[in-house]
Amino acid sequence: MKKLIFTSLIVLILGILSACGGSNNETSGDGGSTSESGETLKLRAATGSVQDHSSYKGLEKFKEIVEEKAEGAIEVELYHSGQLGDDRAMTEAVQLGTQEMAIVSVGNVTPFVPESAIVEFPFIFPSNEVAYEVLDGPAGQKILDKFPEKNMIGLGFWENGFRNVTSNVQQIETAEDFEGLKLRTMSNDVHIDAFKALGANPTPMAFTELYTGLQQGAVDGQENPYPLIYLNKFFEVQKYMSDTQHVYSPYLVLLSKNFYDQLTEEQQGIVKEAAIEAGKYQREVNQEQVQEYLQEIIDSGKIEFTEVSEEARNEMKELVQPVIDQHSDVVGEDIVDAIYDAVEKASK
Ligand code: TK8
């Protein structure tokens, strides 16, 4: 009998506590909320790119929207230039919950979510407009849906851009020119296998170490969109650049699931909508920067720029196709079919 009374008391106490406890936050009505202690929730968001890069401009827009709509319940702290580490380190921190948000190249995230590799398959997107339509639609959502099981939330895709090769050895105008090139790549098996198929010697290296790696000759070349080649001054330690446009690189907006689960429903909506709205702005800024910084690089006279012919680009496509076929098996038929169908539809 005593045991029954004791157990009933425990259940009663737990029931009272849970009624008082609820979520970590008490909603003040229209998105504004604070945690039970009244403390503001801190959201640390970082990019590996420098402050002038469009990814940081996008974070500034994200901060403006979230802090206005959350009415002080969420404080966004911004970081840039790898201050919180390179993409891999930031992705690990977001997964662990020690960092709330990161803007990272999908190419650096594939070790965490292999299915995401498809969006950086060589030559899969014919234009940035097609990429936007596919990534922002149901096919792109299929990839974002793979992140919660890895303790992360994929809020959406921003833009890094079409990647182009720079080198200190020779101009890369045809597939043969890749022969023996010690090329820095992201930590991405698809890119490593693709550049091997082109005859290069791919060398994964953190973005934060890349400038020194080029300057000291640890690697002969790299591949990135023009804004990063300009803003990180790679063009000053390279002799040749060509518009290979071999991969379209989206940025992923990664959010800690631990943090997301703390938010009220209203706050989750605010953060999601802010990422989408800031992403539209970031893509516009990035497109402007692609044009502006390509011209700055050419006008600098510090690097020899060449355009790649369609014939040469088609030869590269043929050489990397077996790699795409092999890695499509890793991504899985459902996502592969969805992405390629969406690309075909958006390209019409
Ligand atoms: C830093 C990286 C960079 C990526 C790379 O912003 O590692 O080459 O393209 O953009 O995310």
mmCIF file of C-alpha atoms and ligand atoms in Angstrom:
data_model
loop_
_atom_site.group_PDB
_atom_site.id
_atom_site.type_symbol
_atom_site.label_atom_id
_atom_site.label_comp_id
_atom_site.label_asym_id
_atom_site.label_seq_id
_atom_site.Cartn_x
_atom_site.Cartn_y
_atom_site.Cartn_z
ATOM 1 C CA MET A 1 0.000 0.000 0.000
ATOM 2 C CA LYS A 2 2.845 2.409 0.966
ATOM 3 C CA LYS A 3 4.524 1.676 -2.410
ATOM 4 C CA LEU A 4 1.318 2.570 -4.279
ATOM 5 C CA ILE A 5 1.016 5.913 -2.416
ATOM 6 C CA PHE A 6 4.725 6.712 -3.085
ATOM 7 C CA THR A 7 4.408 5.897 -6.818
ATOM 8 C CA SER A 8 1.229 7.976 -7.103
ATOM 9 C CA LEU A 9 2.990 10.933 -5.444
ATOM 10 C CA ILE A 10 5.900 10.679 -7.933
ATOM 11 C CA VAL A 11 3.509 10.604 -10.924
ATOM 12 C CA LEU A 12 1.579 13.589 -9.447
ATOM 13 C CA ILE A 13 4.780 15.635 -8.956
ATOM 14 C CA LEU A 14 6.036 14.817 -12.487
ATOM 15 C CA GLY A 15 2.632 15.801 -13.884
ATOM 16 C CA ILE A 16 2.728 19.170 -12.082
ATOM 17 C CA LEU A 17 6.304 19.818 -13.225
ATOM 18 C CA SER A 18 5.541 18.989 -16.889
ATOM 19 C CA ALA A 19 2.444 21.244 -16.836
ATOM 20 C CA CYS A 20 4.605 24.111 -15.588
ATOM 21 C CA GLY A 21 7.580 23.220 -17.772
ATOM 22 C CA GLY A 22 6.263 23.015 -21.392
ATOM 23 C CA SER A 23 8.804 23.958 -24.129
ATOM 24 C CA ASN A 24 11.964 25.898 -23.353
ATOM 25 C CA ASN A 25 10.181 29.013 -24.507
ATOM 26 C CA GLU A 26 6.844 30.603 -23.629
ATOM 27 C CA THR A 27 5.295 32.199 -26.684
ATOM 28 C CA SER A 28 4.505 35.868 -26.287
ATOM 29 C CA GLY A 29 2.158 35.631 -29.254
ATOM 30 C CA ASP A 30 3.564 36.741 -32.596
ATOM 31 C CA GLY A 31 6.946 35.026 -32.760
ATOM 32 C CA GLY A 32 8.462 37.009 -29.964
ATOM 33 C CA SER A 33 9.412 34.677 -27.164
ATOM 34 C CA THR A 34 12.069 34.111 -24.602
ATOM 35 C CA SER A 35 13.249 31.045 -22.805
ATOM 36 C CA GLU A 36 11.745 30.284 -19.433
ATOM 37 C CA SER A 37 14.630 32.049 -17.763
ATOM 38 C CA GLY A 38 13.863 35.091 -19.916
ATOM 39 C CA GLU A 39 17.252 34.727 -21.609
ATOM 40 C CA THR A 40 17.579 35.503 -25.324
ATOM 41 C CA LEU A 41 18.509 32.535 -27.542
ATOM 42 C CA LYS A 42 21.921 33.064 -29.208
ATOM 43 C CA LEU A 43 22.350 31.949 -32.846
ATOM 44 C CA ARG A 44 26.030 31.881 -33.971
ATOM 45 C CA ALA A 45 26.161 31.826 -37.792
ATOM 46 C CA ALA A 46 29.375 31.557 -39.802
ATOM 47 C CA THR A 47 30.786 31.323 -43.312
ATOM 48 C CA GLY A 48 34.274 30.266 -44.413
ATOM 49 C CA SER A 49 34.290 33.125 -46.897
ATOM 50 C CA VAL A 50 35.518 36.662 -46.228
ATOM 51 C CA GLN A 51 33.284 39.539 -45.096
ATOM 52 C CA ASP A 52 32.921 41.006 -48.629
ATOM 53 C CA HIS A 53 31.662 37.714 -50.040
ATOM 54 C CA SER A 54 27.955 37.322 -50.856
ATOM 55 C CA SER A 55 27.590 34.513 -48.288
ATOM 56 C CA TYR A 56 28.353 36.998 -45.480
ATOM 57 C CA LYS A 57 26.017 39.583 -47.073
ATOM 58 C CA GLY A 58 23.367 36.878 -46.992
ATOM 59 C CA LEU A 59 24.036 36.257 -43.304
ATOM 60 C CA GLU A 60 23.663 39.985 -42.573
ATOM 61 C CA LYS A 61 20.262 39.924 -44.276
ATOM 62 C CA PHE A 62 19.323 36.744 -42.336
ATOM 63 C CA LYS A 63 20.304 38.445 -39.032
ATOM 64 C CA GLU A 64 18.237 41.557 -39.879
ATOM 65 C CA ILE A 65 15.106 39.517 -40.642
ATOM 66 C CA VAL A 66 15.331 37.097 -37.702
ATOM 67 C CA GLU A 67 16.097 39.740 -35.044
ATOM 68 C CA GLU A 68 13.262 41.953 -36.291
ATOM 69 C CA LYS A 69 10.654 39.177 -36.479
ATOM 70 C CA ALA A 70 11.711 37.352 -33.283
ATOM 71 C CA GLU A 71 11.513 40.650 -31.375
ATOM 72 C CA GLY A 72 14.612 40.094 -29.277
ATOM 73 C CA ALA A 73 14.022 36.421 -28.533
ATOM 74 C CA ILE A 74 16.864 35.388 -30.871
ATOM 75 C CA GLU A 75 20.223 37.195 -31.108
ATOM 76 C CA VAL A 76 22.248 36.367 -34.250
ATOM 77 C CA GLU A 77 26.061 36.607 -34.015
ATOM 78 C CA LEU A 78 27.914 36.575 -37.369
ATOM 79 C CA TYR A 79 31.368 35.219 -38.187
ATOM 80 C CA HIS A 80 33.354 35.045 -41.480
ATOM 81 C CA SER A 81 36.752 34.078 -42.982
ATOM 82 C CA GLY A 82 36.800 30.707 -41.260
ATOM 83 C CA GLN A 83 36.754 32.322 -37.797
ATOM 84 C CA LEU A 84 34.788 29.275 -36.566
ATOM 85 C CA GLY A 85 36.768 26.826 -38.731
ATOM 86 C CA ASP A 86 36.550 25.458 -42.265
ATOM 87 C CA ASP A 87 33.388 23.883 -43.680
ATOM 88 C CA ARG A 88 34.095 20.425 -42.262
ATOM 89 C CA ALA A 89 34.811 21.771 -38.769
ATOM 90 C CA MET A 90 31.706 23.978 -38.851
ATOM 91 C CA THR A 91 29.527 21.102 -40.062
ATOM 92 C CA GLU A 92 30.785 18.944 -37.186
ATOM 93 C CA ALA A 93 30.060 21.807 -34.745
ATOM 94 C CA VAL A 94 26.518 22.245 -36.084
ATOM 95 C CA GLN A 95 25.975 18.478 -35.836
ATOM 96 C CA LEU A 96 27.201 18.533 -32.212
ATOM 97 C CA GLY A 97 25.202 21.670 -31.392
ATOM 98 C CA THR A 98 28.234 23.761 -30.382
ATOM 99 C CA GLN A 99 27.521 26.122 -33.314
ATOM 100 C CA GLU A 100 23.989 27.001 -34.392
ATOM 101 C CA MET A 101 24.370 27.764 -38.132
ATOM 102 C CA ALA A 102 26.875 27.472 -40.970
ATOM 103 C CA ILE A 103 26.975 28.360 -44.657
ATOM 104 C CA VAL A 104 28.991 25.543 -46.214
ATOM 105 C CA SER A 105 29.658 24.255 -49.711
ATOM 106 C CA VAL A 106 27.685 21.099 -50.373
ATOM 107 C CA GLY A 107 30.910 19.673 -51.749
ATOM 108 C CA ASN A 108 32.361 19.732 -48.231
ATOM 109 C CA VAL A 109 29.242 18.201 -46.645
ATOM 110 C CA THR A 110 29.064 14.979 -48.688
ATOM 111 C CA PRO A 111 31.119 13.021 -46.104
ATOM 112 C CA PHE A 112 28.253 13.702 -43.650
ATOM 113 C CA VAL A 113 25.295 13.218 -46.036
ATOM 114 C CA PRO A 114 26.458 11.197 -49.077
ATOM 115 C CA GLU A 115 23.165 11.740 -50.927
ATOM 116 C CA SER A 116 23.968 15.473 -51.169
ATOM 117 C CA ALA A 117 26.852 14.719 -53.558
ATOM 118 C CA ILE A 118 24.532 14.826 -56.562
ATOM 119 C CA VAL A 119 24.095 18.611 -56.486
ATOM 120 C CA GLU A 120 27.842 18.969 -57.124
ATOM 121 C CA PHE A 121 28.078 16.299 -59.822
ATOM 122 C CA PRO A 122 30.193 17.718 -62.664
ATOM 123 C CA PHE A 123 28.134 19.512 -65.338
ATOM 124 C CA ILE A 124 24.735 18.498 -63.845
ATOM 125 C CA PHE A 125 23.277 22.040 -63.932
ATOM 126 C CA PRO A 126 23.413 23.895 -67.299
ATOM 127 C CA SER A 127 22.790 27.282 -65.657
ATOM 128 C CA ASN A 128 22.299 28.882 -62.248
ATOM 129 C CA GLU A 129 18.610 29.486 -63.069
ATOM 130 C CA VAL A 130 18.072 25.743 -63.591
ATOM 131 C CA ALA A 131 19.962 25.061 -60.373
ATOM 132 C CA TYR A 132 17.700 27.448 -58.429
ATOM 133 C CA GLU A 133 14.506 25.834 -59.780
ATOM 134 C CA VAL A 134 15.713 22.291 -59.014
ATOM 135 C CA LEU A 135 17.238 23.020 -55.588
ATOM 136 C CA ASP A 136 14.274 25.108 -54.379
ATOM 137 C CA GLY A 137 11.769 22.472 -55.534
ATOM 138 C CA PRO A 138 10.700 18.977 -54.376
ATOM 139 C CA ALA A 139 13.907 17.341 -55.693
ATOM 140 C CA GLY A 140 16.112 19.658 -53.622
ATOM 141 C CA GLN A 141 13.854 19.065 -50.607
ATOM 142 C CA LYS A 142 14.533 15.304 -50.894
ATOM 143 C CA ILE A 143 18.187 16.080 -50.162
ATOM 144 C CA LEU A 144 17.401 18.475 -47.296
ATOM 145 C CA ASP A 145 15.206 15.732 -45.792
ATOM 146 C CA LYS A 146 18.352 13.611 -45.305
ATOM 147 C CA PHE A 147 19.869 16.031 -42.764
ATOM 148 C CA PRO A 148 17.665 15.666 -39.638
ATOM 149 C CA GLU A 149 18.747 12.014 -39.232
ATOM 150 C CA LYS A 150 22.307 13.400 -39.031
ATOM 151 C CA ASN A 151 21.191 15.863 -36.306
ATOM 152 C CA MET A 152 21.171 18.844 -38.660
ATOM 153 C CA ILE A 153 18.479 20.908 -40.394
ATOM 154 C CA GLY A 154 19.053 21.929 -44.008
ATOM 155 C CA LEU A 155 17.242 25.275 -44.261
ATOM 156 C CA GLY A 156 17.898 25.642 -47.977
ATOM 157 C CA PHE A 157 20.448 26.350 -50.690
ATOM 158 C CA TRP A 158 22.295 29.602 -51.277
ATOM 159 C CA GLU A 159 24.930 30.065 -53.990
ATOM 160 C CA ASN A 160 28.676 29.634 -54.200
ATOM 161 C CA GLY A 161 28.589 29.389 -57.994
ATOM 162 C CA PHE A 162 30.149 27.706 -61.008
ATOM 163 C CA ARG A 163 33.663 26.502 -60.236
ATOM 164 C CA ASN A 164 36.638 27.375 -62.470
ATOM 165 C CA VAL A 165 40.192 26.051 -62.484
ATOM 166 C CA THR A 166 43.332 28.088 -61.783
ATOM 167 C CA SER A 167 46.854 26.688 -62.128
ATOM 168 C CA ASN A 168 50.533 27.559 -61.865
ATOM 169 C CA VAL A 169 51.650 24.839 -64.293
ATOM 170 C CA GLN A 170 49.761 25.532 -67.540
ATOM 171 C CA GLN A 171 46.506 26.865 -68.919
ATOM 172 C CA ILE A 172 43.638 24.353 -68.655
ATOM 173 C CA GLU A 173 41.914 24.580 -72.046
ATOM 174 C CA THR A 174 41.323 20.882 -72.774
ATOM 175 C CA ALA A 175 40.939 17.664 -70.760
ATOM 176 C CA GLU A 176 44.529 16.704 -71.589
ATOM 177 C CA ASP A 177 45.790 19.839 -69.802
ATOM 178 C CA PHE A 178 44.738 18.340 -66.458
ATOM 179 C CA GLU A 179 47.412 15.604 -66.825
ATOM 180 C CA GLY A 180 49.494 15.425 -63.627
ATOM 181 C CA LEU A 181 48.091 18.689 -62.218
ATOM 182 C CA LYS A 182 48.284 18.642 -58.390
ATOM 183 C CA LEU A 183 44.832 20.152 -57.899
ATOM 184 C CA ARG A 184 43.358 21.068 -54.510
ATOM 185 C CA THR A 185 39.837 19.767 -54.118
ATOM 186 C CA MET A 186 37.171 19.835 -51.421
ATOM 187 C CA SER A 187 36.794 16.711 -49.268
ATOM 188 C CA ASN A 188 34.521 15.223 -51.889
ATOM 189 C CA ASP A 189 34.892 11.705 -53.349
ATOM 190 C CA VAL A 190 33.016 12.603 -56.541
ATOM 191 C CA HIS A 191 35.343 15.512 -57.307
ATOM 192 C CA ILE A 192 38.429 13.474 -56.397
ATOM 193 C CA ASP A 193 37.372 10.627 -58.724
ATOM 194 C CA ALA A 194 36.325 13.041 -61.492
ATOM 195 C CA PHE A 195 39.660 14.897 -61.516
ATOM 196 C CA LYS A 196 41.499 11.546 -61.489
ATOM 197 C CA ALA A 197 39.472 10.561 -64.559
ATOM 198 C CA LEU A 198 40.710 13.788 -66.195
ATOM 199 C CA GLY A 199 44.315 12.801 -65.399
ATOM 200 C CA ALA A 200 44.883 15.237 -62.543
ATOM 201 C CA ASN A 201 46.339 14.486 -59.117
ATOM 202 C CA PRO A 202 43.494 15.671 -56.781
ATOM 203 C CA THR A 203 44.557 16.744 -53.250
ATOM 204 C CA PRO A 204 41.805 17.448 -50.651
ATOM 205 C CA MET A 205 42.677 20.477 -48.503
ATOM 206 C CA ALA A 206 40.726 22.769 -46.158
ATOM 207 C CA PHE A 207 39.701 26.058 -47.779
ATOM 208 C CA THR A 208 41.332 27.943 -44.892
ATOM 209 C CA GLU A 209 44.738 26.440 -45.861
ATOM 210 C CA LEU A 210 44.365 26.906 -49.608
ATOM 211 C CA TYR A 211 46.066 30.290 -50.149
ATOM 212 C CA THR A 212 49.203 29.141 -48.299
ATOM 213 C CA GLY A 213 49.079 25.810 -50.137
ATOM 214 C CA LEU A 214 49.129 27.601 -53.491
ATOM 215 C CA GLN A 215 51.735 30.160 -52.400
ATOM 216 C CA GLN A 216 54.133 27.505 -51.100
ATOM 217 C CA GLY A 217 53.523 25.101 -53.987
ATOM 218 C CA ALA A 218 51.934 22.356 -51.889
ATOM 219 C CA VAL A 219 49.343 22.287 -54.677
ATOM 220 C CA ASP A 220 49.631 23.578 -58.268
ATOM 221 C CA GLY A 221 46.039 24.684 -58.697
ATOM 222 C CA GLN A 222 42.531 24.909 -57.294
ATOM 223 C CA GLU A 223 38.964 25.306 -58.487
ATOM 224 C CA ASN A 224 36.413 27.772 -57.119
ATOM 225 C CA PRO A 225 33.930 30.399 -58.324
ATOM 226 C CA TYR A 226 35.371 33.763 -59.393
ATOM 227 C CA PRO A 227 34.290 35.654 -56.219
ATOM 228 C CA LEU A 228 36.395 33.336 -54.024
ATOM 229 C CA ILE A 229 39.322 33.358 -56.485
ATOM 230 C CA TYR A 230 39.255 37.172 -56.265
ATOM 231 C CA LEU A 231 38.385 37.837 -52.620
ATOM 232 C CA ASN A 232 40.783 35.190 -51.267
ATOM 233 C CA LYS A 233 43.472 36.512 -53.691
ATOM 234 C CA PHE A 234 44.136 33.092 -55.261
ATOM 235 C CA PHE A 235 44.587 34.907 -58.604
ATOM 236 C CA GLU A 236 47.654 36.646 -57.128
ATOM 237 C CA VAL A 237 49.466 33.331 -56.590
ATOM 238 C CA GLN A 238 48.299 31.616 -59.780
ATOM 239 C CA LYS A 239 49.369 32.111 -63.431
ATOM 240 C CA TYR A 240 46.445 30.681 -65.385
ATOM 241 C CA MET A 241 42.621 30.635 -65.084
ATOM 242 C CA SER A 242 40.006 29.190 -67.434
ATOM 243 C CA ASP A 243 36.209 29.132 -67.359
ATOM 244 C CA THR A 244 35.849 25.359 -66.997
ATOM 245 C CA GLN A 245 32.503 25.860 -65.179
ATOM 246 C CA HIS A 246 32.847 22.160 -64.355
ATOM 247 C CA VAL A 247 30.656 22.106 -61.207
ATOM 248 C CA TYR A 248 27.836 24.308 -59.888
ATOM 249 C CA SER A 249 28.459 24.723 -56.145
ATOM 250 C CA PRO A 250 25.449 25.548 -53.958
ATOM 251 C CA TYR A 251 25.959 26.685 -50.373
ATOM 252 C CA LEU A 252 23.948 24.772 -47.782
ATOM 253 C CA VAL A 253 22.326 26.699 -44.934
ATOM 254 C CA LEU A 254 22.885 24.257 -42.071
ATOM 255 C CA LEU A 255 21.167 24.707 -38.698
ATOM 256 C CA SER A 256 21.785 22.757 -35.497
ATOM 257 C CA LYS A 257 18.840 20.413 -34.826
ATOM 258 C CA ASN A 258 19.450 20.811 -31.094
ATOM 259 C CA PHE A 259 18.899 24.577 -31.515
ATOM 260 C CA TYR A 260 15.948 24.165 -33.899
ATOM 261 C CA ASP A 261 14.163 21.852 -31.458
ATOM 262 C CA GLN A 262 14.479 24.538 -28.724
ATOM 263 C CA LEU A 263 12.538 27.037 -30.827
ATOM 264 C CA THR A 264 8.803 27.603 -30.644
ATOM 265 C CA GLU A 265 6.818 26.837 -33.786
ATOM 266 C CA GLU A 266 6.657 30.526 -34.578
ATOM 267 C CA GLN A 267 10.440 30.901 -34.215
ATOM 268 C CA GLN A 268 11.064 27.864 -36.425
ATOM 269 C CA GLY A 269 8.951 29.510 -39.118
ATOM 270 C CA ILE A 270 10.827 32.795 -38.712
ATOM 271 C CA VAL A 271 14.222 31.114 -39.128
ATOM 272 C CA LYS A 272 13.073 29.051 -42.143
ATOM 273 C CA GLU A 273 11.525 32.027 -43.937
ATOM 274 C CA ALA A 274 14.514 34.252 -43.164
ATOM 275 C CA ALA A 275 16.895 31.687 -44.716
ATOM 276 C CA ILE A 276 14.792 31.597 -47.900
ATOM 277 C CA GLU A 277 14.419 35.388 -48.157
ATOM 278 C CA ALA A 278 18.101 36.023 -47.384
ATOM 279 C CA GLY A 279 19.015 33.318 -49.916
ATOM 280 C CA LYS A 280 17.230 35.122 -52.741
ATOM 281 C CA TYR A 281 19.164 38.280 -51.861
ATOM 282 C CA GLN A 282 22.470 36.378 -51.550
ATOM 283 C CA ARG A 283 22.049 34.783 -54.990
ATOM 284 C CA GLU A 284 21.471 38.231 -56.548
ATOM 285 C CA VAL A 285 24.572 39.641 -54.853
ATOM 286 C CA ASN A 286 26.605 36.581 -55.853
ATOM 287 C CA GLN A 287 25.627 36.906 -59.514
ATOM 288 C CA GLU A 288 26.738 40.551 -59.438
ATOM 289 C CA GLN A 289 30.016 39.535 -57.757
ATOM 290 C CA VAL A 290 30.696 36.805 -60.358
ATOM 291 C CA GLN A 291 30.634 39.374 -63.164
ATOM 292 C CA GLU A 292 32.390 42.135 -61.198
ATOM 293 C CA TYR A 293 35.204 39.986 -59.820
ATOM 294 C CA LEU A 294 35.899 38.143 -63.101
ATOM 295 C CA GLN A 295 36.495 41.555 -64.653
ATOM 296 C CA GLU A 296 38.653 42.653 -61.704
ATOM 297 C CA ILE A 297 40.786 39.498 -62.075
ATOM 298 C CA ILE A 298 41.218 40.031 -65.843
ATOM 299 C CA ASP A 299 41.928 43.766 -65.435
ATOM 300 C CA SER A 300 44.567 43.014 -62.782
ATOM 301 C CA GLY A 301 46.823 41.555 -65.493
ATOM 302 C CA LYS A 302 48.144 39.136 -62.862
ATOM 303 C CA ILE A 303 46.720 35.987 -64.442
ATOM 304 C CA GLU A 304 46.198 34.655 -67.995
ATOM 305 C CA PHE A 305 42.465 33.997 -68.529
ATOM 306 C CA THR A 306 41.180 31.673 -71.274
ATOM 307 C CA GLU A 307 37.700 30.547 -72.249
ATOM 308 C CA VAL A 308 37.150 26.797 -72.696
ATOM 309 C CA SER A 309 35.505 25.693 -75.964
ATOM 310 C CA GLU A 310 32.248 23.704 -75.913
ATOM 311 C CA GLU A 311 34.096 20.884 -77.705
ATOM 312 C CA ALA A 312 36.702 20.713 -74.910
ATOM 313 C CA ARG A 313 34.003 20.913 -72.251
ATOM 314 C CA ASN A 314 32.094 18.059 -73.929
ATOM 315 C CA GLU A 315 35.261 15.945 -73.877
ATOM 316 C CA MET A 316 35.568 16.609 -70.111
ATOM 317 C CA LYS A 317 31.907 15.580 -69.670
ATOM 318 C CA GLU A 318 32.533 12.265 -71.451
ATOM 319 C CA LEU A 319 35.592 11.487 -69.333
ATOM 320 C CA VAL A 320 33.792 12.081 -65.999
ATOM 321 C CA GLN A 321 30.513 10.333 -66.929
ATOM 322 C CA PRO A 322 31.644 6.899 -65.577
ATOM 323 C CA VAL A 323 32.404 8.611 -62.242
ATOM 324 C CA ILE A 324 28.910 10.130 -62.170
ATOM 325 C CA ASP A 325 27.375 6.736 -62.957
ATOM 326 C CA GLN A 326 29.385 5.090 -60.160
ATOM 327 C CA HIS A 327 28.472 7.731 -57.548
ATOM 328 C CA SER A 328 24.820 7.798 -58.613
ATOM 329 C CA ASP A 329 24.562 4.391 -56.944
ATOM 330 C CA VAL A 330 25.690 6.003 -53.663
ATOM 331 C CA VAL A 331 23.100 8.782 -53.933
ATOM 332 C CA GLY A 332 20.274 6.351 -54.611
ATOM 333 C CA GLU A 333 17.814 5.945 -57.473
ATOM 334 C CA ASP A 334 14.981 7.968 -55.909
ATOM 335 C CA ILE A 335 17.001 11.186 -55.542
ATOM 336 C CA VAL A 336 18.956 10.676 -58.789
ATOM 337 C CA ASP A 337 15.745 10.290 -60.811
ATOM 338 C CA ALA A 338 14.097 13.243 -59.034
ATOM 339 C CA ILE A 339 17.057 15.588 -59.637
ATOM 340 C CA TYR A 340 17.617 14.619 -63.289
ATOM 341 C CA ASP A 341 13.873 14.825 -64.058
ATOM 342 C CA ALA A 342 13.764 18.269 -62.435
ATOM 343 C CA VAL A 343 16.843 19.404 -64.401
ATOM 344 C CA GLU A 344 15.223 18.235 -67.654
ATOM 345 C CA LYS A 345 11.954 20.016 -66.778
ATOM 346 C CA ALA A 346 13.684 23.252 -65.729
ATOM 347 C CA SER A 347 15.898 23.247 -68.839
ATOM 348 C CA LYS A 348 12.968 23.323 -71.289
HETATM 349 C C1 TK8 B 1 34.503 28.363 -48.033
HETATM 350 C C2 TK8 B 1 34.284 27.091 -48.830
HETATM 351 C C3 TK8 B 1 34.506 27.300 -50.318
HETATM 352 C C4 TK8 B 1 34.459 25.977 -51.046
HETATM 353 C C5 TK8 B 1 35.796 25.270 -51.007
HETATM 354 O O1 TK8 B 1 33.498 29.260 -48.228
HETATM 355 O O2 TK8 B 1 36.113 24.686 -49.941
HETATM 356 O O3 TK8 B 1 36.519 25.300 -52.024
HETATM 357 O O4 TK8 B 1 34.096 26.243 -52.395
HETATM 358 O O5 TK8 B 1 33.452 28.101 -50.752
HETATM 359 O O6 TK8 B 1 32.934 26.637 -48.687
#
